[in-house]
Amino acid sequence: MLLSPKVTAVLRPRALTSNSRAAVEDQLSCPVCCEIFADPVVLRCSHSFCRGCLHQFWNKKGTKRECPVCRRRCSLTEPTVSLVLKNVCDTLVQEQKGLETNGFGGKLL
């Protein structure tokens, strides 16, 4: 099946500029460690963290479980795994590794 050039152009992956790539990485970064989320979890206040970073923060706080960003109290059932965020971050990390191993200096997404 042949696709029109317009459809092909829409379906073709596009490179992000360095500014937009930085913005994407910023949105996918843990506010505690400032790295791309690893095993991301989300609190009821909608803030997301790496699971390890959040538990490390809570261990330092002792018995007080609160969001590191907005300080809202958290229940004992929190945090919740964020599968969508995990999949997006895993894809980004794999693409970054692929760029490094292929020797491309221009970071594309």
PDB file of C-alpha atoms in Angstrom, residues 5-101:
ATOM      1  CA  PRO A   5       3.736  12.143   0.525  1.00  0.00           C
ATOM      2  CA  LYS A   6       1.682  14.221   2.978  1.00  0.00           C
ATOM      3  CA  VAL A   7       0.732  11.143   5.022  1.00  0.00           C
ATOM      4  CA  THR A   8       4.303   9.834   4.913  1.00  0.00           C
ATOM      5  CA  ALA A   9       5.608  13.192   6.170  1.00  0.00           C
ATOM      6  CA  VAL A  10       3.173  13.133   9.088  1.00  0.00           C
ATOM      7  CA  LEU A  11       4.105   9.567  10.055  1.00  0.00           C
ATOM      8  CA  ARG A  12       7.865  10.093   9.799  1.00  0.00           C
ATOM      9  CA  PRO A  13       9.580  10.626  13.173  1.00  0.00           C
ATOM     10  CA  ARG A  14      10.915  14.121  13.571  1.00  0.00           C
ATOM     11  CA  ALA A  15      14.008  15.327  15.327  1.00  0.00           C
ATOM     12  CA  LEU A  16      13.584  17.709  18.204  1.00  0.00           C
ATOM     13  CA  THR A  17      15.619  20.861  18.417  1.00  0.00           C
ATOM     14  CA  SER A  18      18.011  21.075  21.323  1.00  0.00           C
ATOM     15  CA  ASN A  19      15.603  23.493  23.053  1.00  0.00           C
ATOM     16  CA  SER A  20      12.580  21.228  22.691  1.00  0.00           C
ATOM     17  CA  ARG A  21      14.635  18.162  23.675  1.00  0.00           C
ATOM     18  CA  ALA A  22      15.759  19.976  26.829  1.00  0.00           C
ATOM     19  CA  ALA A  23      12.129  20.856  27.585  1.00  0.00           C
ATOM     20  CA  VAL A  24      11.084  17.207  27.168  1.00  0.00           C
ATOM     21  CA  GLU A  25      13.922  16.005  29.396  1.00  0.00           C
ATOM     22  CA  ASP A  26      12.994  18.635  31.988  1.00  0.00           C
ATOM     23  CA  GLN A  27       9.407  17.357  32.109  1.00  0.00           C
ATOM     24  CA  LEU A  28      10.648  13.756  32.405  1.00  0.00           C
ATOM     25  CA  SER A  29      13.120  14.507  35.208  1.00  0.00           C
ATOM     26  CA  CYS A  30      12.742  13.713  38.884  1.00  0.00           C
ATOM     27  CA  PRO A  31      12.690  16.904  41.005  1.00  0.00           C
ATOM     28  CA  VAL A  32      14.813  15.137  43.649  1.00  0.00           C
ATOM     29  CA  CYS A  33      17.729  13.755  41.577  1.00  0.00           C
ATOM     30  CA  CYS A  34      17.215  15.853  38.392  1.00  0.00           C
ATOM     31  CA  GLU A  35      17.693  12.733  36.219  1.00  0.00           C
ATOM     32  CA  ILE A  36      15.244  11.070  33.823  1.00  0.00           C
ATOM     33  CA  PHE A  37      12.724   9.149  35.962  1.00  0.00           C
ATOM     34  CA  ALA A  38      13.795   5.647  36.989  1.00  0.00           C
ATOM     35  CA  ASP A  39      10.851   3.498  38.128  1.00  0.00           C
ATOM     36  CA  PRO A  40       8.549   6.554  38.265  1.00  0.00           C
ATOM     37  CA  VAL A  41       5.742   6.848  40.778  1.00  0.00           C
ATOM     38  CA  VAL A  42       3.067   9.509  41.191  1.00  0.00           C
ATOM     39  CA  LEU A  43       1.493  10.935  44.334  1.00  0.00           C
ATOM     40  CA  ARG A  44      -2.113  12.078  44.778  1.00  0.00           C
ATOM     41  CA  CYS A  45      -0.967  15.672  44.310  1.00  0.00           C
ATOM     42  CA  SER A  46       0.167  14.629  40.785  1.00  0.00           C
ATOM     43  CA  HIS A  47       3.887  15.136  41.420  1.00  0.00           C
ATOM     44  CA  SER A  48       6.111  12.347  40.088  1.00  0.00           C
ATOM     45  CA  PHE A  49       9.421  10.985  41.381  1.00  0.00           C
ATOM     46  CA  CYS A  50      11.790   8.070  40.982  1.00  0.00           C
ATOM     47  CA  ARG A  51      10.600   5.422  43.437  1.00  0.00           C
ATOM     48  CA  GLY A  52      14.042   5.258  45.048  1.00  0.00           C
ATOM     49  CA  CYS A  53      14.327   9.041  45.387  1.00  0.00           C
ATOM     50  CA  LEU A  54      10.920   9.314  47.039  1.00  0.00           C
ATOM     51  CA  HIS A  55      11.609   6.521  49.519  1.00  0.00           C
ATOM     52  CA  GLN A  56      15.028   7.987  50.310  1.00  0.00           C
ATOM     53  CA  PHE A  57      13.394  11.390  50.932  1.00  0.00           C
ATOM     54  CA  TRP A  58      10.760   9.807  53.180  1.00  0.00           C
ATOM     55  CA  ASN A  59      13.390   7.812  55.111  1.00  0.00           C
ATOM     56  CA  LYS A  60      15.273  11.037  55.864  1.00  0.00           C
ATOM     57  CA  LYS A  61      12.033  12.704  57.042  1.00  0.00           C
ATOM     58  CA  GLY A  62      11.287   9.896  59.489  1.00  0.00           C
ATOM     59  CA  THR A  63       7.597   9.306  60.105  1.00  0.00           C
ATOM     60  CA  LYS A  64       6.387  12.343  58.141  1.00  0.00           C
ATOM     61  CA  ARG A  65       5.332  11.258  54.628  1.00  0.00           C
ATOM     62  CA  GLU A  66       4.810  14.261  52.404  1.00  0.00           C
ATOM     63  CA  CYS A  67       5.396  15.332  48.810  1.00  0.00           C
ATOM     64  CA  PRO A  68       8.938  16.723  48.400  1.00  0.00           C
ATOM     65  CA  VAL A  69       7.594  19.473  46.111  1.00  0.00           C
ATOM     66  CA  CYS A  70       4.318  20.741  47.600  1.00  0.00           C
ATOM     67  CA  ARG A  71       4.591  19.174  51.099  1.00  0.00           C
ATOM     68  CA  ARG A  72       1.087  17.678  50.874  1.00  0.00           C
ATOM     69  CA  ARG A  73       0.679  14.728  53.237  1.00  0.00           C
ATOM     70  CA  CYS A  74       0.744  11.307  51.598  1.00  0.00           C
ATOM     71  CA  SER A  75      -1.202   8.224  52.587  1.00  0.00           C
ATOM     72  CA  LEU A  76       0.398   4.889  53.403  1.00  0.00           C
ATOM     73  CA  THR A  77      -0.955   3.474  50.125  1.00  0.00           C
ATOM     74  CA  GLU A  78       1.026   5.967  48.051  1.00  0.00           C
ATOM     75  CA  PRO A  79       2.919   6.136  45.754  1.00  0.00           C
ATOM     76  CA  THR A  80       1.264   4.691  42.657  1.00  0.00           C
ATOM     77  CA  VAL A  81       3.329   3.326  39.776  1.00  0.00           C
ATOM     78  CA  SER A  82       3.059   5.460  36.637  1.00  0.00           C
ATOM     79  CA  LEU A  83       3.259   2.963  33.771  1.00  0.00           C
ATOM     80  CA  VAL A  84       2.842   5.535  31.010  1.00  0.00           C
ATOM     81  CA  LEU A  85       5.593   7.723  32.441  1.00  0.00           C
ATOM     82  CA  LYS A  86       7.810   4.653  32.884  1.00  0.00           C
ATOM     83  CA  ASN A  87       7.326   3.608  29.257  1.00  0.00           C
ATOM     84  CA  VAL A  88       8.062   7.112  27.939  1.00  0.00           C
ATOM     85  CA  CYS A  89      11.187   7.450  30.095  1.00  0.00           C
ATOM     86  CA  ASP A  90      12.418   3.957  29.182  1.00  0.00           C
ATOM     87  CA  THR A  91      12.006   4.799  25.492  1.00  0.00           C
ATOM     88  CA  LEU A  92      13.891   8.084  25.900  1.00  0.00           C
ATOM     89  CA  VAL A  93      16.746   6.390  27.768  1.00  0.00           C
ATOM     90  CA  GLN A  94      16.993   3.637  25.125  1.00  0.00           C
ATOM     91  CA  GLU A  95      17.095   6.231  22.348  1.00  0.00           C
ATOM     92  CA  GLN A  96      19.825   8.151  24.177  1.00  0.00           C
ATOM     93  CA  LYS A  97      21.862   4.951  24.532  1.00  0.00           C
ATOM     94  CA  GLY A  98      21.336   4.200  20.837  1.00  0.00           C
ATOM     95  CA  LEU A  99      22.605   7.632  19.876  1.00  0.00           C
ATOM     96  CA  GLU A 100      25.682   7.182  22.059  1.00  0.00           C
ATOM     97  CA  THR A 101      26.524   3.733  20.646  1.00  0.00           C
TER      98      THR A 101
END
